[in-house]
Coordinates of C-alpha atoms in Angstrom, one line a residue:
X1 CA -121.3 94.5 -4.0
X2 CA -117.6 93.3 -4.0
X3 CA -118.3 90.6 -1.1
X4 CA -120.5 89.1 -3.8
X5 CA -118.3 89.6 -6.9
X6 CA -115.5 88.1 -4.2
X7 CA -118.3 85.4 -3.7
X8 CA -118.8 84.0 -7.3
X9 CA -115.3 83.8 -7.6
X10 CA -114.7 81.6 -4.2
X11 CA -117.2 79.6 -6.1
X12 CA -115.6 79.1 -9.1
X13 CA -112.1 77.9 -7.2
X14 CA -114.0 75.6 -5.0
X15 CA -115.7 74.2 -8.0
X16 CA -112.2 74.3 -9.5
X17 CA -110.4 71.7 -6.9
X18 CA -109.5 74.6 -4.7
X19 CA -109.9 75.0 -1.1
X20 CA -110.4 78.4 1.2
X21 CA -108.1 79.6 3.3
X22 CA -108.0 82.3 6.0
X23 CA -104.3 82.4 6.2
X24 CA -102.3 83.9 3.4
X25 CA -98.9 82.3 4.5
X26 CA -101.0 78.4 3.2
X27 CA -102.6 79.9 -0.2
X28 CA -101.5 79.1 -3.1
X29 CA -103.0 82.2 -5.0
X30 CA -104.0 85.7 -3.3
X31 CA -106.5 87.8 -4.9
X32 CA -107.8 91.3 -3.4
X33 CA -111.2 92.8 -4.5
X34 CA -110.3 96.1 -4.5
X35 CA -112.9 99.3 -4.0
X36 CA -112.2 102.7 -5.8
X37 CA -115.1 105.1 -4.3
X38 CA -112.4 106.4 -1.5
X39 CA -109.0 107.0 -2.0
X40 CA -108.3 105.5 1.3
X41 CA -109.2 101.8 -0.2
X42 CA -107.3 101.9 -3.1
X43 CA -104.0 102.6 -0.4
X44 CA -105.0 100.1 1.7
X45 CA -105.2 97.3 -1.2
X46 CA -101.5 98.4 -2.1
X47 CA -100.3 98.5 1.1
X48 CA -101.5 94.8 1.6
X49 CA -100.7 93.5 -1.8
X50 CA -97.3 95.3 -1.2
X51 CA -96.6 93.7 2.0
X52 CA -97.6 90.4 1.2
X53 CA -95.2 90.2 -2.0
X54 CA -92.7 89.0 1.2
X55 CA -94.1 85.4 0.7
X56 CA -93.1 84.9 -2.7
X57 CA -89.5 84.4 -1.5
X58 CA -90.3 81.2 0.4
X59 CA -93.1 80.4 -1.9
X60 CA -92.0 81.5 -5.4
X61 CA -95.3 79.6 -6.8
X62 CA -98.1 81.7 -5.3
X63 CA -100.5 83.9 -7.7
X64 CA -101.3 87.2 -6.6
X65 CA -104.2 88.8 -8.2
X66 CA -106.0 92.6 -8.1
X67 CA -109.6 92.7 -9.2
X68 CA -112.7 94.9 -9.7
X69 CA -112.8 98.7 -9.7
X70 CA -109.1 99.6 -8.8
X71 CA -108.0 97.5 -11.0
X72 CA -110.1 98.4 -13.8
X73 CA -109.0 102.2 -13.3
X74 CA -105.6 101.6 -12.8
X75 CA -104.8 98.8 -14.9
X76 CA -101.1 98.5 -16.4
X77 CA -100.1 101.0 -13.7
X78 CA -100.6 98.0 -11.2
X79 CA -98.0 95.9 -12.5
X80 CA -95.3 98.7 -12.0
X81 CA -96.5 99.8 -8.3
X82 CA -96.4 96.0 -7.2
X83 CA -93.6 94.0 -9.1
X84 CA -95.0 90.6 -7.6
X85 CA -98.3 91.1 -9.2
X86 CA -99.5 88.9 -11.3
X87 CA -103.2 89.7 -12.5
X88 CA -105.0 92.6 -12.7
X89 CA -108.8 91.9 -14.0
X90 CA -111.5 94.2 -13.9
X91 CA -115.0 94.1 -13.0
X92 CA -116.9 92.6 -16.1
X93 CA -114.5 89.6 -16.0
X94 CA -114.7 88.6 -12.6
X95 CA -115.8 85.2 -14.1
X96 CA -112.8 85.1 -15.8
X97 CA -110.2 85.3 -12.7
X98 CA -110.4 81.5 -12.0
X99 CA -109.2 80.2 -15.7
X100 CA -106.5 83.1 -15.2
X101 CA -105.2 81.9 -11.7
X102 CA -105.0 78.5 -12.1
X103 CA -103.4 78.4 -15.7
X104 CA -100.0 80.5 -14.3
X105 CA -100.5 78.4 -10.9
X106 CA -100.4 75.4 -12.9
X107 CA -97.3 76.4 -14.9
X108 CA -95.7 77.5 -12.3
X109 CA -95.8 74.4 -10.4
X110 CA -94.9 72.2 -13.4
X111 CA -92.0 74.4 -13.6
X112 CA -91.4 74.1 -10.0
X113 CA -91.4 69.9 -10.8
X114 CA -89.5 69.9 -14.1
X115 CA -86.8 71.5 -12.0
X116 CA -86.7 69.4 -9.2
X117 CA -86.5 66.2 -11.3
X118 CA -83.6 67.4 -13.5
X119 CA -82.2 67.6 -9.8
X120 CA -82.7 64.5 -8.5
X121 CA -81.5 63.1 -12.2
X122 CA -78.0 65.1 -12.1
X123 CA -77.5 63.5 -8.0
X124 CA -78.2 60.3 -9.4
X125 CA -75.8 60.5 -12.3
X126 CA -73.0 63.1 -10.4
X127 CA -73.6 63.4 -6.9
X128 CA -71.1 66.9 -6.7
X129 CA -72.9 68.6 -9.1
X130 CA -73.7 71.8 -7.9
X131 CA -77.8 72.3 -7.5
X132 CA -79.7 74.3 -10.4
X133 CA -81.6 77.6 -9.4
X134 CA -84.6 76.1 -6.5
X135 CA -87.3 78.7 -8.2
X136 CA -89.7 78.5 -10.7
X137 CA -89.2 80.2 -13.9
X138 CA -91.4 83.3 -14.9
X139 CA -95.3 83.2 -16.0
X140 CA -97.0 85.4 -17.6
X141 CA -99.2 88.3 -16.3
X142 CA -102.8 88.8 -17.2
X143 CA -104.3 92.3 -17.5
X144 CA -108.2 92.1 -18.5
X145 CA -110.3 95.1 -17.9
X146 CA -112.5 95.3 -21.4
X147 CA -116.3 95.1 -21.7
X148 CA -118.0 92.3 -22.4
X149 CA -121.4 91.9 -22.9
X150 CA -123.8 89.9 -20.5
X151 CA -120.5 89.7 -17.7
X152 CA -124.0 91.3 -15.3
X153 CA -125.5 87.5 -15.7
X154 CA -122.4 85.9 -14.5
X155 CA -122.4 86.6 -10.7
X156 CA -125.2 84.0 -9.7
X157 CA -123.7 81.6 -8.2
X158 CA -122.9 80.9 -4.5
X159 CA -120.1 79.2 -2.1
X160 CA -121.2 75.3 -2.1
X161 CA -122.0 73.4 1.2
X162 CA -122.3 76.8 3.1
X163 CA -125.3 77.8 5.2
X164 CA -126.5 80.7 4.7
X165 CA -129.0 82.2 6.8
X166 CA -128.6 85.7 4.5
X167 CA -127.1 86.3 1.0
X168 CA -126.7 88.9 -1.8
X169 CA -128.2 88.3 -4.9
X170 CA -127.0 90.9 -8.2
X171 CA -129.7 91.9 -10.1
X172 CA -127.4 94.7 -12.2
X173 CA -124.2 95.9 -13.2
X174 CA -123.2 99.2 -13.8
X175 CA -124.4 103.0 -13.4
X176 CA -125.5 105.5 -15.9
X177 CA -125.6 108.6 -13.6
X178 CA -122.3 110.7 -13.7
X179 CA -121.7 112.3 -10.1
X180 CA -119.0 114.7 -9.8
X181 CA -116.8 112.9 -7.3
X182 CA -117.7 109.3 -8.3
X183 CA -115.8 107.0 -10.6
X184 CA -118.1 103.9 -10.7
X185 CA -119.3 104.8 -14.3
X186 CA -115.9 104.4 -15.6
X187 CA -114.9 101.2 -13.3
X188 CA -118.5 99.4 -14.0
X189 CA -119.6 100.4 -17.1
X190 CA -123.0 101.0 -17.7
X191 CA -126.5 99.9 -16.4
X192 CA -126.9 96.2 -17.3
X193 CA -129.8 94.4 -15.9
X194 CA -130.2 90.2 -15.3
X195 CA -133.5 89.6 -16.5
X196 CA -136.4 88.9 -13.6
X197 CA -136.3 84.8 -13.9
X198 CA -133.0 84.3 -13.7
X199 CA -132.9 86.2 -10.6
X200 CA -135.7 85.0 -9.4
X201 CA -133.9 81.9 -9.6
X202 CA -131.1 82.2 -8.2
X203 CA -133.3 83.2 -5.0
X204 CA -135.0 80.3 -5.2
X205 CA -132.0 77.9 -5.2
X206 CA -130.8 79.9 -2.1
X207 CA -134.0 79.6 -0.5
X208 CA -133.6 75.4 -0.8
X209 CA -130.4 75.4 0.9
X210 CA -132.2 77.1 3.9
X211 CA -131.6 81.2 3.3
X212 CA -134.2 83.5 5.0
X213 CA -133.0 86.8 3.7
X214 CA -131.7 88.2 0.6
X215 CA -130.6 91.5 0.1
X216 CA -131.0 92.6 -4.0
X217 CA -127.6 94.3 -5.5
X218 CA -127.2 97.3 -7.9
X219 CA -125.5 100.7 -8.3
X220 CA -128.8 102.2 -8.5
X221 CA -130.8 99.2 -7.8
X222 CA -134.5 101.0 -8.2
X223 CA -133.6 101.9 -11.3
X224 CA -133.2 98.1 -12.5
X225 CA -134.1 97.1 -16.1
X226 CA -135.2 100.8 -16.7
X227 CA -133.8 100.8 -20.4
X228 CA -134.4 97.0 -20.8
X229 CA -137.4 95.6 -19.4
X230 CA -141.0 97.5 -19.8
X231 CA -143.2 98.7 -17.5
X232 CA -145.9 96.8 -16.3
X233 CA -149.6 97.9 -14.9
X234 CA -147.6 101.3 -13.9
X235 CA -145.2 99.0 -12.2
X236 CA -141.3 99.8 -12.6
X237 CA -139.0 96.6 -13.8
X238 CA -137.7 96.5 -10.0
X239 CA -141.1 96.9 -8.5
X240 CA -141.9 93.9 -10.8
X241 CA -139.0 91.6 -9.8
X242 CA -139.9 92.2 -5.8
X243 CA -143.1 91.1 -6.4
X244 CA -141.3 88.0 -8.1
X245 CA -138.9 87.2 -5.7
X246 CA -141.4 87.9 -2.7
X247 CA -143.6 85.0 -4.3
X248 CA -140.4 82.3 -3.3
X249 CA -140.9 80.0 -1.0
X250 CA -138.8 80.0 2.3
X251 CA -137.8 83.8 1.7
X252 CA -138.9 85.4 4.8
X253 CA -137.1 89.3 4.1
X254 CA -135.9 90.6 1.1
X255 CA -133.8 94.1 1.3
X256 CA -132.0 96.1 -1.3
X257 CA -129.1 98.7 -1.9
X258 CA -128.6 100.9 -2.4
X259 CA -131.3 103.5 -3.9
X260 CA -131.2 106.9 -5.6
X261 CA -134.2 109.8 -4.9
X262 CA -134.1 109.4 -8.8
X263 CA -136.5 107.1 -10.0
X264 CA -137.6 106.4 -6.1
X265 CA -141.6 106.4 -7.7
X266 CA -144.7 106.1 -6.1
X267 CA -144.6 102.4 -7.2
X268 CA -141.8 101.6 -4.7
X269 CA -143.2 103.4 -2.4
X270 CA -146.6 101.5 -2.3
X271 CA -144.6 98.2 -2.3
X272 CA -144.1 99.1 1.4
X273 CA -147.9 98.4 1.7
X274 CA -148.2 95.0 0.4
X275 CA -144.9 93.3 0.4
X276 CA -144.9 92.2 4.5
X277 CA -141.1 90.3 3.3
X278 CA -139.6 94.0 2.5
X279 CA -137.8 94.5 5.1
X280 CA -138.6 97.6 7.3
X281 CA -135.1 99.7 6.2
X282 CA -133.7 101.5 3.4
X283 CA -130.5 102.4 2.7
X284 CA -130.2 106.0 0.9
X285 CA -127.8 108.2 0.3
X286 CA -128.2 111.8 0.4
X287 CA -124.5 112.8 0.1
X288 CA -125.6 116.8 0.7
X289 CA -128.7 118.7 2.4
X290 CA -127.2 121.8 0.5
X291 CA -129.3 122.1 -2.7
X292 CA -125.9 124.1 -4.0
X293 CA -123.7 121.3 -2.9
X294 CA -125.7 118.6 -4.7
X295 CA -125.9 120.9 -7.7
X296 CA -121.8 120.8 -7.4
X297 CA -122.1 116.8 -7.0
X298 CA -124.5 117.0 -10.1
X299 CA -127.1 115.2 -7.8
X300 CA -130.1 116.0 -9.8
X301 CA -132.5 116.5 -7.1
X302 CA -133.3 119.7 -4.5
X303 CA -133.2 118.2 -0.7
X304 CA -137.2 118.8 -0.1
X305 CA -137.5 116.1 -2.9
X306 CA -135.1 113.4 -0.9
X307 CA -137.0 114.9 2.5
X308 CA -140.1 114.2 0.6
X309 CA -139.5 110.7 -0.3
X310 CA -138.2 109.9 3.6
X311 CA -141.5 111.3 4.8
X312 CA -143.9 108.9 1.8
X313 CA -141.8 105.9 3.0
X314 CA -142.0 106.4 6.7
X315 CA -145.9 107.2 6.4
X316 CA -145.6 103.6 3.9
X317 CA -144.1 102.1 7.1
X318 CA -144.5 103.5 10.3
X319 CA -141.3 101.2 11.6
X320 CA -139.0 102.0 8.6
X321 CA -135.2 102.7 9.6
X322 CA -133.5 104.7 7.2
X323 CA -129.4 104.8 6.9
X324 CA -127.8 107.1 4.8
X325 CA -124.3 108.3 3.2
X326 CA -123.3 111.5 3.5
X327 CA -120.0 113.7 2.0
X328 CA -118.7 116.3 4.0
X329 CA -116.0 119.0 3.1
X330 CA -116.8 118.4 -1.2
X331 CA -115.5 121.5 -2.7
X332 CA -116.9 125.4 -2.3
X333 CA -118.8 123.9 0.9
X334 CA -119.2 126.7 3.1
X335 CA -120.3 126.6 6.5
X336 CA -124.3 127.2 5.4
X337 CA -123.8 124.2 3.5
X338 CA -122.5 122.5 6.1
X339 CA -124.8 123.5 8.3
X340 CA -128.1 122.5 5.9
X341 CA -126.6 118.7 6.0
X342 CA -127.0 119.0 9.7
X343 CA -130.3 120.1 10.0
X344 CA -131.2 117.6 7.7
X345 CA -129.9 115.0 9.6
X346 CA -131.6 116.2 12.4
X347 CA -135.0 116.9 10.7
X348 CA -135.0 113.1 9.6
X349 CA -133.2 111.2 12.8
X350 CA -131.4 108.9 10.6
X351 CA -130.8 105.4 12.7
X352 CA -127.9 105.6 11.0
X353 CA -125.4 107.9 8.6
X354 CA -122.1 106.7 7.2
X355 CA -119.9 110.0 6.8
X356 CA -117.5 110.5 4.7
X357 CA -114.5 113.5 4.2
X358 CA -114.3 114.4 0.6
X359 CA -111.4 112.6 -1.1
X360 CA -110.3 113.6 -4.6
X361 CA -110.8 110.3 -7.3
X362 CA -108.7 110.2 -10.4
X363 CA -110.7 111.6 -13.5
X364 CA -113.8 112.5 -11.7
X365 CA -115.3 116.4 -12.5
X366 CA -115.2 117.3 -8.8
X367 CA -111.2 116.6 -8.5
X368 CA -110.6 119.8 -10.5
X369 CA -112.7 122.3 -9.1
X370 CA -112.1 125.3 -7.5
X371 CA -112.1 125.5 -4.1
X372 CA -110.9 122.3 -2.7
X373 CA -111.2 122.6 1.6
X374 CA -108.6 122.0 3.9
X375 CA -108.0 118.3 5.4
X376 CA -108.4 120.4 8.7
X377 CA -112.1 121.9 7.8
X378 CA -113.0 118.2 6.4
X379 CA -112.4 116.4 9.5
X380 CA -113.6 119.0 11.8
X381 CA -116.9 118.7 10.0
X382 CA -116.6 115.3 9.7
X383 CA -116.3 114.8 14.0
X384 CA -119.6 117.2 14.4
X385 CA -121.5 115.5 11.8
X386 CA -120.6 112.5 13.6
X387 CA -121.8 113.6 17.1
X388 CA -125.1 114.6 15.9
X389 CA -125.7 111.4 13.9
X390 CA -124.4 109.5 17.3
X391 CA -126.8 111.3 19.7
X392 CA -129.3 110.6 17.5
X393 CA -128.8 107.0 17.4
X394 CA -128.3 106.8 21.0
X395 CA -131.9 108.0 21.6
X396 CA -133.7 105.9 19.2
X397 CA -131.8 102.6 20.3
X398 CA -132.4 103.2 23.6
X399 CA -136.6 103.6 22.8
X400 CA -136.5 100.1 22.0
X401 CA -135.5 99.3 25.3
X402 CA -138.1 97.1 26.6
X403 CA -139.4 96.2 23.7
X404 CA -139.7 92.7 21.6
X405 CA -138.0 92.3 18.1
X406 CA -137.9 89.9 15.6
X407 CA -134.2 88.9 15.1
X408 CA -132.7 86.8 12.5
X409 CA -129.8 84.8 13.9
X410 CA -126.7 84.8 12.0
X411 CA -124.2 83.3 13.8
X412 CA -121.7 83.5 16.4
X413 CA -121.0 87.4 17.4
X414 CA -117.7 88.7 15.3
X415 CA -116.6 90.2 18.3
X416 CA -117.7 87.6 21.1
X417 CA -117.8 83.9 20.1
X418 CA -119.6 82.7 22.8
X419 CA -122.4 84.5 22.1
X420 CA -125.0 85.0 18.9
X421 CA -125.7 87.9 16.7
X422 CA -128.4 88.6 14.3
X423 CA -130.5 91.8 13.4
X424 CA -134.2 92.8 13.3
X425 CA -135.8 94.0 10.3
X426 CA -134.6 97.4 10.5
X427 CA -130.9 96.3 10.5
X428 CA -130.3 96.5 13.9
X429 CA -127.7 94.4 15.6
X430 CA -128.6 92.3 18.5
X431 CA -126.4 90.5 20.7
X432 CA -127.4 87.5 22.8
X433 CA -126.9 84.2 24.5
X434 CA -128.4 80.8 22.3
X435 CA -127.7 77.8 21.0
X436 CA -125.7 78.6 17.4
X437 CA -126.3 75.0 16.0
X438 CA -130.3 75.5 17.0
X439 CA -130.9 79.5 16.4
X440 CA -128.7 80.5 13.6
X441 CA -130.3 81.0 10.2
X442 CA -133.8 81.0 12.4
X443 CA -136.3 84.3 13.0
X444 CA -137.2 84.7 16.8
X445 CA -138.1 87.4 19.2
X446 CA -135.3 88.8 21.9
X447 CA -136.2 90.9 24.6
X448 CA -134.0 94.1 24.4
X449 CA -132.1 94.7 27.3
X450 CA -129.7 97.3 26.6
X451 CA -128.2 99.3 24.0
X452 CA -124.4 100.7 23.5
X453 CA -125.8 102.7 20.9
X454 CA -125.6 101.3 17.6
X455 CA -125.7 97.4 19.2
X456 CA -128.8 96.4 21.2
X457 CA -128.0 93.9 23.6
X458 CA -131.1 90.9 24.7
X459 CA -132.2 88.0 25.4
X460 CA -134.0 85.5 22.6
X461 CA -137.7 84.4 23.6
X462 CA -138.1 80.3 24.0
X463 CA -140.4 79.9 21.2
X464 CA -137.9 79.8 17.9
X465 CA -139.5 80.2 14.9
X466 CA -141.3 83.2 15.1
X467 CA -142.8 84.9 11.6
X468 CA -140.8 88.0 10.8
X469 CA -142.9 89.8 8.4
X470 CA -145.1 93.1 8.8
X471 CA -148.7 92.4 9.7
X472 CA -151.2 94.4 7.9
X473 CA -154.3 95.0 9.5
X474 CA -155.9 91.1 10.2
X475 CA -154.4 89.4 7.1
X476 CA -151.0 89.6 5.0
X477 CA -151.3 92.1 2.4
X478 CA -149.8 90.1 -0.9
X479 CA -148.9 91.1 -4.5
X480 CA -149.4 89.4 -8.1
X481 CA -148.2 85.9 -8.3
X482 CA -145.6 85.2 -11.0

């Protein structure tokens, strides 16, 4: 969600007269989207805001800029951690951070010039006078973390002139459900909901500038428009909108993230059946297979009921791939607890599970409980929970050994340029040889040749072009037109 928010506002600058830049020594304002679910991110945003303040000494002008859910918690107590800072806005005013940037930018550098030409006029008139102070005078800071109403309709808009073979679309802002250890209801606000048209448009435009894949944004994304938008023919709102956006024209795969057991319905279920574009993964986070634990987490569902839903969506589609995020070490888990994630994980051979050690978040229920584990007992659990999910992935990349899968190409590898990357409807990466300028953005079949474990390894089929969606018996399976 923040690469997005950190989209729309790349947009804005560009549209703005502004160019991107890689390289923070040639910018002319730094902004970090910061993330507050882990402690860990929030210290790692200081740490680079902090280090980066060394710039400012050869480049007095440069804006630096906090945004989202960091600085919506924190606030005020930014500007006194990080004296360099310069704006602090939160995550319903993202649209906001442009107008902010380039009016102290501005000021700054027509500071900057007022001061060199009353230097060049005092050389002119006394050439010993002694030079006036080189830096620009003060700005001032901007701190903007209130509500406003409809900020969930301004992220829609996307980096000009950039291909993009996949792209995230918000459909929502906000959460309404109040786990123990999470702070997102305070740093987003509550559930807000784009209504289905403008989405769908959005997707459209993408779709004309050649994307193949979308991937639909929220907190709790199945439980989009629940308070908003009505039911229809025992359809939920989101069931209703990836109808709508499967309809679009040059959309080959829609996905979303991330889900919650609550309000995962039959309806979503079924769309499995009939929607060949939905890609063959979820993303779903179980955080616990304790019952006790989740009770702690005030997850309001038993395990069976998350098993249960696994089980309807892999009997849905056989193929389906299912990730998950999973705490270990929350407070008062024993080792039974411990032990009921595991077998969990093992009953339900994740491809994947991103694990997490408990880390306390400012104002959150779970911070003051009793019974808060050892860093010691987290990470041991932690490295076991890790091995079993890694044997586990081993064995089920390594079945596809031999196999043929549909690949969307996007791009050059991140870690080897001279080769492509791309991923197969169940999120799998897949490394091979091609031509970038004629594969990327395309859906083709590779041959996998080998696995490290969580990367298959292949090479692509001649034939580029190559339909990616799920087959349904003789025809595709379709749902209503909008």
């Amino acid at each position: 969600m923040n690469e997005r928010d950190s989209e729309q506002v790349a947009r804005m600058f560009v549209e703005g007269g502004y160019t991107l830049t890689r390289d923070e020594q040639d910018a002319d304002a730094i902004l970090v989207n910061t993330c507050s679910v882990r402690d860990q991110a929030e210290q790692k945003a200081l740490g680079k805001m902090g280090m980066m303040g060394k710039h400012r000494e050869r480049r007095g002008h440069v804006v630096y800029g906090f945004m989202g859910c960091m600085a919506q918690s924190r606030g005020e107590e930014l500007f006194e951690r990080i004296p360099h800072l310069d704006v602090v806005v939160g995550t319903q005013k993202y649209h906001r951070v442009f107008g902010y940037v380039d009016g102290i930018l501005k000021q700054r550098l027509e500071q900057r010039m007022d001061v060199v030409g009353a230097e060049m006029e005092s050389v002119r008139v006394e050439d010993d006078l002694v030079a006036k102070g080189s830096g620009p005078g003060p700005a001032k800071s901007v701190l903007d973390t209130g509500e406003e109403e409809g900020s969930q309709n301004t992220i829609r808009d996307h980096v000009a002139g950039e291909r993009q073979p996949t792209a995230f679309v918000s459909i929502m802002q906000g959460c309404n459900m109040r786990c123990s250890f999470c702070i997102v209801p305070d740093t987003r606000g509550k559930e807000r909901g784009r209504p289905i048209a403008d989405v769908v448009e959005e997707v459209r435009r993408l779709a004309g500038k050649g994307t193949k894949e979308v991937t639909l944004l929220g907190q709790i994304v199945n439980l989009y428009g629940r308070t908003e938008f009505p039911r229809v023919g025992g359809r939920s709102p989101f069931v209703q909108l990836l109808e709508a956006v499967h309809e679009v024209d040059g959309i080959e795969r829609i996905r979303f993230t991330s889900p919650h057991p609550i309000g995962y319905r039959d309806d979503l279920v079924a769309a499995f059946t009939y929607l060949p574009k939905l890609c063959s993964h979820i993303h779903f986070p179980m955080q616990s297979g304790s019952d006790r634990i989740l009770k702690a987490m005030r997850r309001p569902y038993k395990n069976e009921k998350f098993i249960s839903i696994c089980e309807k969506m892999k009997a849905a589609r056989p193929d389906l791939a299912i990730t998950t995020d999973i705490i270990v070490g929350f407070p008062t888990e024993r080792d039974e607890d411990f032990q009921a994630t595991v077998d969990c994980v093992e009953r339900l051979q994740f491809d994947n599970s991103f694990i997490f050690r408990y880390s306390k978040r400012k104002n959150t229920p779970a911070a003051e409980l009793d019974g808060q584990l050892p860093e010691r007992v987290k990470e041991q659990r932690n490295q076991e929970l890790l091995r079993v999910q890694g044997e586990i992935a081993v064995r089920r990349n390594a079945a596809l050994i031999g196999t043929r899968q549909a690949v969307l190409c996007t791009g050059p590898s991140k870690t080897n340029k001279e080769r492509l990357s791309g991923r197969t409807s169940q999120n799998k990466i897949v490394i091979f040889d091609g031509d970038a300028e004629r594969m990327e953005g395309e859906i083709f079949e590779v041959e996998i040749e080998d696995s490290t474990g969580f990367t298959l390894f292949g090479t692509a089929a001649p034939e580029v072009g190559v339909g990616a969606g799920v087959e349904f018996g003789d025809e595709r399976a379709v749902g209503p037109r909008y």
